[in-house]
Amino acid sequence: MAFSKKTRQEAITKIQNEEMDLLVIGGGITGAGLTLQAAAAGMKVAVLEMQDFSEGTSSRSTKLVHGGIRYLKNFDVEVVSDTVSERAVVQALRHIFLSQIRCYFLSTMMKARQRLICFL
């Protein structure tokens, strides 16, 4: 069912009369990610959102997917490993909801350039 202001009441009535495998409270990035994974696993999922989807923190996000390199600064190797693993999942699904953009790093400091090259 497509979701819009016009179909809101119909959607509410429908989920009241159907049994769901999972009810997700919140339509932000976490709720959307959970909903995607559960639906991809074949579960019947409903999402309840108080306002509009991506209305809160999600609407103010940069929408960039990073590789976790910033955590290396504090030697959080486990976090980097987890981030890289999750990024691989996102990369596998990128054709669904991502587009690639070019990023440029400009620096006049040689040390900063050398550090960047080390991670590329």
PDB file of C-alpha atoms in Angstrom:
ATOM      1  CA  MET A   1       0.000   0.000   0.000  1.00  0.00           C
ATOM      2  CA  ALA A   2       1.355   3.410  -0.921  1.00  0.00           C
ATOM      3  CA  PHE A   3       1.429   5.738   2.051  1.00  0.00           C
ATOM      4  CA  SER A   4       0.179   9.299   1.896  1.00  0.00           C
ATOM      5  CA  LYS A   5      -2.032  11.692   3.817  1.00  0.00           C
ATOM      6  CA  LYS A   6      -4.966  10.439   1.746  1.00  0.00           C
ATOM      7  CA  THR A   7      -4.389   6.770   2.656  1.00  0.00           C
ATOM      8  CA  ARG A   8      -3.406   7.309   6.317  1.00  0.00           C
ATOM      9  CA  GLN A   9      -6.771   6.314   7.830  1.00  0.00           C
ATOM     10  CA  GLU A  10      -7.014   3.267   5.546  1.00  0.00           C
ATOM     11  CA  ALA A  11      -3.526   2.181   6.636  1.00  0.00           C
ATOM     12  CA  ILE A  12      -4.395   2.594  10.324  1.00  0.00           C
ATOM     13  CA  THR A  13      -7.564   0.529   9.896  1.00  0.00           C
ATOM     14  CA  LYS A  14      -5.647  -2.141   7.986  1.00  0.00           C
ATOM     15  CA  ILE A  15      -2.991  -2.678  10.661  1.00  0.00           C
ATOM     16  CA  GLN A  16      -5.664  -2.825  13.367  1.00  0.00           C
ATOM     17  CA  ASN A  17      -7.296  -5.765  11.589  1.00  0.00           C
ATOM     18  CA  GLU A  18      -4.161  -7.683  10.564  1.00  0.00           C
ATOM     19  CA  GLU A  19      -1.631  -9.644  12.562  1.00  0.00           C
ATOM     20  CA  MET A  20       1.916  -8.357  12.161  1.00  0.00           C
ATOM     21  CA  ASP A  21       5.203 -10.097  12.878  1.00  0.00           C
ATOM     22  CA  LEU A  22       6.800  -6.838  13.960  1.00  0.00           C
ATOM     23  CA  LEU A  23       5.578  -3.388  14.955  1.00  0.00           C
ATOM     24  CA  VAL A  24       8.246  -0.692  14.603  1.00  0.00           C
ATOM     25  CA  ILE A  25       7.727   2.471  16.621  1.00  0.00           C
ATOM     26  CA  GLY A  26       9.372   5.410  14.850  1.00  0.00           C
ATOM     27  CA  GLY A  27       9.998   6.104  11.181  1.00  0.00           C
ATOM     28  CA  GLY A  28      13.487   7.579  11.498  1.00  0.00           C
ATOM     29  CA  ILE A  29      16.660   6.026  10.146  1.00  0.00           C
ATOM     30  CA  THR A  30      16.765   3.294  12.804  1.00  0.00           C
ATOM     31  CA  GLY A  31      13.115   2.371  12.319  1.00  0.00           C
ATOM     32  CA  ALA A  32      13.474   2.449   8.541  1.00  0.00           C
ATOM     33  CA  GLY A  33      16.572   0.246   8.669  1.00  0.00           C
ATOM     34  CA  LEU A  34      14.889  -2.240  10.991  1.00  0.00           C
ATOM     35  CA  THR A  35      11.792  -2.270   8.792  1.00  0.00           C
ATOM     36  CA  LEU A  36      13.887  -2.894   5.668  1.00  0.00           C
ATOM     37  CA  GLN A  37      15.764  -5.792   7.257  1.00  0.00           C
ATOM     38  CA  ALA A  38      12.632  -7.386   8.706  1.00  0.00           C
ATOM     39  CA  ALA A  39      10.666  -7.071   5.451  1.00  0.00           C
ATOM     40  CA  ALA A  40      13.631  -8.453   3.487  1.00  0.00           C
ATOM     41  CA  ALA A  41      13.582 -11.439   5.849  1.00  0.00           C
ATOM     42  CA  GLY A  42       9.936 -12.044   4.924  1.00  0.00           C
ATOM     43  CA  MET A  43       8.324 -10.588   8.028  1.00  0.00           C
ATOM     44  CA  LYS A  44       5.047  -8.682   7.935  1.00  0.00           C
ATOM     45  CA  VAL A  45       5.954  -5.264   9.356  1.00  0.00           C
ATOM     46  CA  ALA A  46       4.024  -2.145  10.350  1.00  0.00           C
ATOM     47  CA  VAL A  47       5.618   1.206  11.220  1.00  0.00           C
ATOM     48  CA  LEU A  48       4.033   3.764  13.531  1.00  0.00           C
ATOM     49  CA  GLU A  49       5.362   7.316  13.287  1.00  0.00           C
ATOM     50  CA  MET A  50       4.068  10.214  15.375  1.00  0.00           C
ATOM     51  CA  GLN A  51       4.786  12.891  12.753  1.00  0.00           C
ATOM     52  CA  ASP A  52       6.205  12.275   9.277  1.00  0.00           C
ATOM     53  CA  PHE A  53       8.887   9.826   8.210  1.00  0.00           C
ATOM     54  CA  SER A  54      12.404  11.186   8.718  1.00  0.00           C
ATOM     55  CA  GLU A  55      10.921  14.188  10.502  1.00  0.00           C
ATOM     56  CA  GLY A  56      13.313  14.286  13.454  1.00  0.00           C
ATOM     57  CA  THR A  57      17.036  13.645  13.493  1.00  0.00           C
ATOM     58  CA  SER A  58      16.894  11.869  10.143  1.00  0.00           C
ATOM     59  CA  SER A  59      15.803  15.045   8.393  1.00  0.00           C
ATOM     60  CA  ARG A  60      18.906  16.846   9.656  1.00  0.00           C
ATOM     61  CA  SER A  61      21.370  14.114   8.733  1.00  0.00           C
ATOM     62  CA  THR A  62      24.121  14.648   6.163  1.00  0.00           C
ATOM     63  CA  LYS A  63      22.886  11.456   4.443  1.00  0.00           C
ATOM     64  CA  LEU A  64      26.519  10.390   3.981  1.00  0.00           C
ATOM     65  CA  VAL A  65      27.669   6.827   4.623  1.00  0.00           C
ATOM     66  CA  HIS A  66      31.167   6.844   6.020  1.00  0.00           C
ATOM     67  CA  GLY A  67      33.627   4.006   6.466  1.00  0.00           C
ATOM     68  CA  GLY A  68      34.446   4.522  10.137  1.00  0.00           C
ATOM     69  CA  ILE A  69      37.976   5.790   9.585  1.00  0.00           C
ATOM     70  CA  ARG A  70      37.448   8.611  12.086  1.00  0.00           C
ATOM     71  CA  TYR A  71      37.323   6.022  14.887  1.00  0.00           C
ATOM     72  CA  LEU A  72      40.917   5.015  14.171  1.00  0.00           C
ATOM     73  CA  LYS A  73      42.035   8.302  15.706  1.00  0.00           C
ATOM     74  CA  ASN A  74      41.063   6.867  19.112  1.00  0.00           C
ATOM     75  CA  PHE A  75      42.206   3.334  18.210  1.00  0.00           C
ATOM     76  CA  ASP A  76      38.623   2.028  18.334  1.00  0.00           C
ATOM     77  CA  VAL A  77      39.531  -0.883  16.068  1.00  0.00           C
ATOM     78  CA  GLU A  78      36.449  -2.911  17.025  1.00  0.00           C
ATOM     79  CA  VAL A  79      34.142  -0.029  16.093  1.00  0.00           C
ATOM     80  CA  VAL A  80      35.995   0.402  12.790  1.00  0.00           C
ATOM     81  CA  SER A  81      35.603  -3.310  12.069  1.00  0.00           C
ATOM     82  CA  ASP A  82      31.865  -3.196  12.811  1.00  0.00           C
ATOM     83  CA  THR A  83      31.432  -0.059  10.717  1.00  0.00           C
ATOM     84  CA  VAL A  84      33.278  -1.562   7.761  1.00  0.00           C
ATOM     85  CA  SER A  85      31.133  -4.722   7.983  1.00  0.00           C
ATOM     86  CA  GLU A  86      27.904  -2.710   8.045  1.00  0.00           C
ATOM     87  CA  ARG A  87      29.148  -0.501   5.219  1.00  0.00           C
ATOM     88  CA  ALA A  88      29.637  -3.658   3.135  1.00  0.00           C
ATOM     89  CA  VAL A  89      25.963  -4.534   3.707  1.00  0.00           C
ATOM     90  CA  VAL A  90      24.927  -1.031   2.661  1.00  0.00           C
ATOM     91  CA  GLN A  91      27.150  -1.260  -0.426  1.00  0.00           C
ATOM     92  CA  ALA A  92      25.454  -4.522  -1.408  1.00  0.00           C
ATOM     93  CA  LEU A  93      22.052  -2.796  -1.167  1.00  0.00           C
ATOM     94  CA  ARG A  94      23.181   0.561  -2.582  1.00  0.00           C
ATOM     95  CA  HIS A  95      21.293   0.218  -5.838  1.00  0.00           C
ATOM     96  CA  ILE A  96      18.064   0.428  -3.830  1.00  0.00           C
ATOM     97  CA  PHE A  97      18.587   3.642  -1.912  1.00  0.00           C
ATOM     98  CA  LEU A  98      22.034   5.177  -2.416  1.00  0.00           C
ATOM     99  CA  SER A  99      23.822   7.258  -4.984  1.00  0.00           C
ATOM    100  CA  GLN A 100      27.557   7.808  -5.065  1.00  0.00           C
ATOM    101  CA  ILE A 101      29.111  11.252  -4.831  1.00  0.00           C
ATOM    102  CA  ARG A 102      32.727  12.312  -5.252  1.00  0.00           C
ATOM    103  CA  CYS A 103      34.481  13.738  -2.219  1.00  0.00           C
ATOM    104  CA  TYR A 104      37.620  15.817  -2.430  1.00  0.00           C
ATOM    105  CA  PHE A 105      40.094  16.434   0.352  1.00  0.00           C
ATOM    106  CA  LEU A 106      42.059  19.644  -0.009  1.00  0.00           C
ATOM    107  CA  SER A 107      44.982  20.390   2.242  1.00  0.00           C
ATOM    108  CA  THR A 108      48.075  22.524   2.077  1.00  0.00           C
ATOM    109  CA  MET A 109      49.646  20.543   4.890  1.00  0.00           C
ATOM    110  CA  MET A 110      51.811  17.676   3.699  1.00  0.00           C
ATOM    111  CA  LYS A 111      51.231  15.625   6.870  1.00  0.00           C
ATOM    112  CA  ALA A 112      47.462  15.726   6.396  1.00  0.00           C
ATOM    113  CA  ARG A 113      47.852  14.588   2.773  1.00  0.00           C
ATOM    114  CA  GLN A 114      50.168  11.759   3.799  1.00  0.00           C
ATOM    115  CA  ARG A 115      47.674  10.597   6.428  1.00  0.00           C
ATOM    116  CA  LEU A 116      44.860  10.609   3.891  1.00  0.00           C
ATOM    117  CA  ILE A 117      46.901   8.649   1.337  1.00  0.00           C
ATOM    118  CA  CYS A 118      47.681   6.104   4.050  1.00  0.00           C
ATOM    119  CA  PHE A 119      43.948   5.334   4.419  1.00  0.00           C
ATOM    120  CA  LEU A 120      43.067   5.318   0.702  1.00  0.00           C
TER     121      LEU A 120
END
